[in-house]
Coordinates of C-alpha atoms and ligand atoms in Angstrom, one line a residue:
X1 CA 95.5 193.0 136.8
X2 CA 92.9 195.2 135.4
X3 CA 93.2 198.8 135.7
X4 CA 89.1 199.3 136.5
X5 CA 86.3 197.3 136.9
X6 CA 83.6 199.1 134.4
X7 CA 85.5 201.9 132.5
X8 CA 87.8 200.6 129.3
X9 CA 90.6 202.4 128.3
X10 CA 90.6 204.2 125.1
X11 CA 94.3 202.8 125.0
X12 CA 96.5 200.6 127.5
X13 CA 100.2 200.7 126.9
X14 CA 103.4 199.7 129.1
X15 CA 105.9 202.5 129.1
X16 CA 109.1 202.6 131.3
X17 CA 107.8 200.0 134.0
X18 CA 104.2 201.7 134.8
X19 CA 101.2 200.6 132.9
X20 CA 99.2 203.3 131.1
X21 CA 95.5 203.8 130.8
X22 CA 94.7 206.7 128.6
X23 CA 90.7 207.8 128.1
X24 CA 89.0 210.1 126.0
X25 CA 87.8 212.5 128.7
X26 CA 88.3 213.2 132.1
X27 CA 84.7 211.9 133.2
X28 CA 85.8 208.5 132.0
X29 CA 89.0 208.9 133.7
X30 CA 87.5 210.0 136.8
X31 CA 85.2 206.8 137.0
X32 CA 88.7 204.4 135.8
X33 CA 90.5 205.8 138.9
X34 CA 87.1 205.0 141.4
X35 CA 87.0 201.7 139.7
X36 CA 90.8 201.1 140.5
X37 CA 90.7 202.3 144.1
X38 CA 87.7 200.6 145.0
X39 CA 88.8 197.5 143.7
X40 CA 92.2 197.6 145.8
X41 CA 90.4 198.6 148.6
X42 CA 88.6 195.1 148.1
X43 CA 91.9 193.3 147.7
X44 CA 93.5 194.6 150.1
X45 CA 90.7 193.6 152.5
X46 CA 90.1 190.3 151.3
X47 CA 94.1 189.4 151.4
X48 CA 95.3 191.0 154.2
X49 CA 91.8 192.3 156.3
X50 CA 93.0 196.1 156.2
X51 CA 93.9 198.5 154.0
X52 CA 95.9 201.9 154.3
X53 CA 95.6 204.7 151.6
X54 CA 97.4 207.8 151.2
X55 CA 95.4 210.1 149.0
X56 CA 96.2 213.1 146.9
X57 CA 95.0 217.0 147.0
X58 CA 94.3 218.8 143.6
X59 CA 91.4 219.1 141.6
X60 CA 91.7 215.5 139.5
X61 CA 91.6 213.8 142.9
X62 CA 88.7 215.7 143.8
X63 CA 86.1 214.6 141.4
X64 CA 87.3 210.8 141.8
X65 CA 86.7 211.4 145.1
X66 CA 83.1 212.7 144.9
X67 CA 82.5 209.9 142.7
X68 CA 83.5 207.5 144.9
X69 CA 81.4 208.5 147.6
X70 CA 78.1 208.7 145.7
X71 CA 78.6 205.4 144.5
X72 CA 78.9 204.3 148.3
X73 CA 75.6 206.0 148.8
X74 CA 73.6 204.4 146.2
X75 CA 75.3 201.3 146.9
X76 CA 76.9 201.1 143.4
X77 CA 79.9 200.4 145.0
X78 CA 81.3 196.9 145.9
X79 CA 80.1 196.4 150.0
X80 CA 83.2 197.4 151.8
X81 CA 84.5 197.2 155.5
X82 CA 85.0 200.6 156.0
X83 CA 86.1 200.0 159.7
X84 CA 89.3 198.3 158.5
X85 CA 90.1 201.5 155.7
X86 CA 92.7 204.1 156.8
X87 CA 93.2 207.2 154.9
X88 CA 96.4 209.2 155.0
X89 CA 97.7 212.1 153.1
X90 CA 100.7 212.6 150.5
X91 CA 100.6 215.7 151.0
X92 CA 99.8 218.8 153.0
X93 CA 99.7 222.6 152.7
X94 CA 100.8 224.5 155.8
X95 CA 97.2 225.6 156.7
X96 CA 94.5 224.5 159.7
X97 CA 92.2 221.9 159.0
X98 CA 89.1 224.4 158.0
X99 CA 91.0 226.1 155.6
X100 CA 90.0 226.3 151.9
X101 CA 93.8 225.0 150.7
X102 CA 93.6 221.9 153.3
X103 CA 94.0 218.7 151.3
X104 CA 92.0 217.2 154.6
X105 CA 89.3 219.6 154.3
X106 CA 89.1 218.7 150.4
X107 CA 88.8 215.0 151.2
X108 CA 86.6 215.9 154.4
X109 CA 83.8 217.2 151.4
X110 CA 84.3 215.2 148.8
X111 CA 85.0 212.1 150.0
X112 CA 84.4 211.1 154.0
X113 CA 81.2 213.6 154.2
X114 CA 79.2 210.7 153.8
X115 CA 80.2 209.6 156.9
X116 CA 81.0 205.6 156.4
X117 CA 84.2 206.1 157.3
X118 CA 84.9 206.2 160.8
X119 CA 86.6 209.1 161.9
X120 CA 89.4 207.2 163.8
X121 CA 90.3 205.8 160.9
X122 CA 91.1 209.8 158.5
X123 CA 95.0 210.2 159.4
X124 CA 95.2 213.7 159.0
X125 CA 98.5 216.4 158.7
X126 CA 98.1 218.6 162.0
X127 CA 99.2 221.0 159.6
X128 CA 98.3 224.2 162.1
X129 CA 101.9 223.3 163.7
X130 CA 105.0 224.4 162.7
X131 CA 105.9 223.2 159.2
X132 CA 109.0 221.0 161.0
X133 CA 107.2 219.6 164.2
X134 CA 103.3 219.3 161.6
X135 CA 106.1 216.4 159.7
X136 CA 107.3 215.2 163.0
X137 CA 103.8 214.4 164.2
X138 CA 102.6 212.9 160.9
X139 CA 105.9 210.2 160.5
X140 CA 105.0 209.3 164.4
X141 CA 101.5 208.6 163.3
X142 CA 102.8 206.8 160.1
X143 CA 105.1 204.8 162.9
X144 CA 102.2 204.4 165.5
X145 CA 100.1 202.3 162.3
X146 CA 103.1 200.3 160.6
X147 CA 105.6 200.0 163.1
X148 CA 109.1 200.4 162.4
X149 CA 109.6 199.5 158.7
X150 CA 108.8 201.5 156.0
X151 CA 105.3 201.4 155.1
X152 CA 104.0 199.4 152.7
X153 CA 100.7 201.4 151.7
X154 CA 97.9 199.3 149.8
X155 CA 97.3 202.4 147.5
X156 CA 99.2 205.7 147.4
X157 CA 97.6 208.3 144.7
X158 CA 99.3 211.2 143.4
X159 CA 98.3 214.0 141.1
X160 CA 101.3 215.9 138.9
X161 CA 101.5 219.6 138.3
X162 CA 102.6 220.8 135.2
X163 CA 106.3 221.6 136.5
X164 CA 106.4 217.8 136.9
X165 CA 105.6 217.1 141.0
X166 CA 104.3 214.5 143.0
X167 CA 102.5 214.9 146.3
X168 CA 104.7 218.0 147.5
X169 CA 107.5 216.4 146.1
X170 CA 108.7 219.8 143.9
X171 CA 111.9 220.3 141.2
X172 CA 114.5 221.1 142.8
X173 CA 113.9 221.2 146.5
X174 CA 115.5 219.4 149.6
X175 CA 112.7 217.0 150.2
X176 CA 113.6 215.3 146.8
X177 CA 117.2 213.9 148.8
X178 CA 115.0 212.7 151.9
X179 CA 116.5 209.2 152.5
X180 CA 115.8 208.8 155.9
X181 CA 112.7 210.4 156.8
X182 CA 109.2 209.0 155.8
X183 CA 107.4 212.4 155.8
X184 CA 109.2 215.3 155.6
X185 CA 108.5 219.9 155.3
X186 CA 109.8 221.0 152.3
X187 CA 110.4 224.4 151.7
X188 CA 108.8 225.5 148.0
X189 CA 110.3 228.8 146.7
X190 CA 107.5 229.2 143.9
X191 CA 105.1 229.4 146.6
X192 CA 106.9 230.7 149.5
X193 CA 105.7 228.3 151.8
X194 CA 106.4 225.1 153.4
X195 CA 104.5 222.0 152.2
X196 CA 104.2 218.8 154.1
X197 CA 104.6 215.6 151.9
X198 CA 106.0 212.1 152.0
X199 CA 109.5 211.0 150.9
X200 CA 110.3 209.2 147.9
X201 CA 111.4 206.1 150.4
X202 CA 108.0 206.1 150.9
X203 CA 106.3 206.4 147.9
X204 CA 108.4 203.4 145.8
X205 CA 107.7 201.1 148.7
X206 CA 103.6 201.7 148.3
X207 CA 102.3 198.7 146.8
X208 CA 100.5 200.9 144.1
X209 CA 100.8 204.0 143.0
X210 CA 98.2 205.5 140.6
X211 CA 99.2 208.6 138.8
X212 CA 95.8 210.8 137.6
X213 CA 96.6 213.7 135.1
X214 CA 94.5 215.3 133.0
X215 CA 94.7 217.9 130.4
X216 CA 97.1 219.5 127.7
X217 CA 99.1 221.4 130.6
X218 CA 100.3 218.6 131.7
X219 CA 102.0 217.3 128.0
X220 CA 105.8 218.8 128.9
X221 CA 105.7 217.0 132.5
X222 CA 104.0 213.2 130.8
X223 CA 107.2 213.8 128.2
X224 CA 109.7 214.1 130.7
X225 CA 108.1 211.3 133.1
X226 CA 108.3 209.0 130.4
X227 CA 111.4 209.9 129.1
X228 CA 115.0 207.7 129.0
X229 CA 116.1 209.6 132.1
X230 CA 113.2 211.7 133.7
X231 CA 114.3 214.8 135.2
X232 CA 111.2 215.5 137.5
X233 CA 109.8 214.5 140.5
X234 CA 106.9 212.5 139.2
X235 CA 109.5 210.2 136.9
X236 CA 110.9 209.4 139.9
X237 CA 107.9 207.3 141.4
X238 CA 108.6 204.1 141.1
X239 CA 107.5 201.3 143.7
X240 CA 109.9 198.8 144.3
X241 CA 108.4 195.7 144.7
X242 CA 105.1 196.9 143.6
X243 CA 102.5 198.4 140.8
X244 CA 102.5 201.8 138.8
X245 CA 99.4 202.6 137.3
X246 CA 99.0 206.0 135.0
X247 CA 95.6 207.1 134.3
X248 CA 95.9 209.8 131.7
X249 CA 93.8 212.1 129.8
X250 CA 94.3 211.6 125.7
X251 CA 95.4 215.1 125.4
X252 CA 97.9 214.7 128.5
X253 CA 99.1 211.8 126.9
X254 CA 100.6 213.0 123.3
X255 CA 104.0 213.3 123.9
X256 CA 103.9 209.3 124.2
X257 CA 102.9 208.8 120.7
X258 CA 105.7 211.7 119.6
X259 CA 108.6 210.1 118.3
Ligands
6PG1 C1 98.5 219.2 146.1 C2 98.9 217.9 145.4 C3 99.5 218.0 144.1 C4 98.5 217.8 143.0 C5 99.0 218.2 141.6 C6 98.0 218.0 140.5 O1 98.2 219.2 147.2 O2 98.4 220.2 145.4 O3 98.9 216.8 146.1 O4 100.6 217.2 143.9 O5 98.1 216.4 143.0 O6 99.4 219.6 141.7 O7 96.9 218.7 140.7 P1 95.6 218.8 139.7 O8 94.9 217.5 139.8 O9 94.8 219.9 140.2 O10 96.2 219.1 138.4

């Protein structure tokens, strides 16, 4: 499988089970990662007629995003069935839908302001509820689309901070021991606040995951991750039955060529 359709790694390795795509800058990583997802959205439509995709918050995310949707506008992009695309979220900060930290409000202007996506079809966190009952709502949604086995998303992309999480997936907290639960609120001491964000169950049963990181900050976290026995969230990622994709930055990506 190729990891993009146009942009060519600077390097490709295998590491620990995930393949690795490192480029030279983030503006070739950020059109690697449209490549990838708009080529599993075509995939996934011409195999199975829909396709389900949980994205990420942060600013990596963001520019793919934007990228994607002006390459829909000048019809760079592959014609796609938008109808039959559902977005989810990862994650979710505790915050309204118009606020300046909403994840949805992010994808909202970068991504869907183009309007080609229906709105029916953007899966957001109703994240002005309570932090318990705004998880409640979004695993009954989750339930209402797949039914009662896990879900099986097409694509699930996640961003890592430089303390090593995933979606709101953070060292150290309760969320992190979630076996039953597909989405879960998770208490986060650093930022005294709740975050909303899917379970690991959920995660390792996506059939992708892409990883985007970018930038020297994120070196300690990349060592860990690929280390023998990864002590952070993001090493943790690992889809059972399916395909883990890294798209890093070169300078994110030293520790892997540290012996
Ligand atoms: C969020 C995220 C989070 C993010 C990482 C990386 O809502 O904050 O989902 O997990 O992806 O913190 O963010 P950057 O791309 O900004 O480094």
């Amino acid at each position: 499988m190729s990891s993009g359709t146009g942009t060519k790694p600077l390097r490709a390795l295998e590491k620990n089970g995930a393949r690795i795509s490192i480029f030279s800058n983030t503006e070739l990583l950020f059109s690697a990662a449209r490549d990838e997802i708009l080529r599993v959205l075509a995939d996934a439509l011409a195999k199975r007629g829909t396709c389900h995709v949980a994205l990420a918050g942060g600013s990596t995310p963001k520019s793919v995003y934007a990228l994607i949707r002006r390459s829909v506008e000048d019809h760079t992009a592959p014609l796609i069935n938008w109808s039959a695309v559902h977005f989810y979220f990862g994650d979710e900060r505790c915050v309204p839908p118009n606020h300046v930290d909403s994840n949805y409000k992010m994808a909202m202007e970068s991504l869907f302001a183009g309007g080609a996506i229906p709105q029916a079809n953007i899966h957001r966190v109703q994240a002005e509820l309570s932090p318990a009952q705004a998880a409640e709502q979004y695993e009954k949604e989750l339930r209402a689309q797949f039914g009662k086995s896990l879900p099986a998303f097409d694509l699930i992309l996640l961003g890592m901070g430089p303390d090593g999480h995933a979606a709101s997936l953070f060292p150290g907290t309760q969320a992190l021991t979630e076996k039953q639960r597909w989405v879960t609120d998770n208490w986060v001491p650093k930022f005294d606040a709740s975050r909303i964000t899917f379970t690991l169950p959920v995660l390792n049963n996506a059939r992708e995951v892409l990883f985007l990181a970018a930038g020297a900050e994120k070196q300690p976290a990349i060592a860990q991750v690929f280390s023998s026995e990864p002590s952070v969230p993001a090493g943790w990622v690992h889809p059972l039955h399916g395909e883990l994709l890294w798209m890093l930055t070169e300078d994110a990506a030293a520790p892997l060529f540290q012996s």
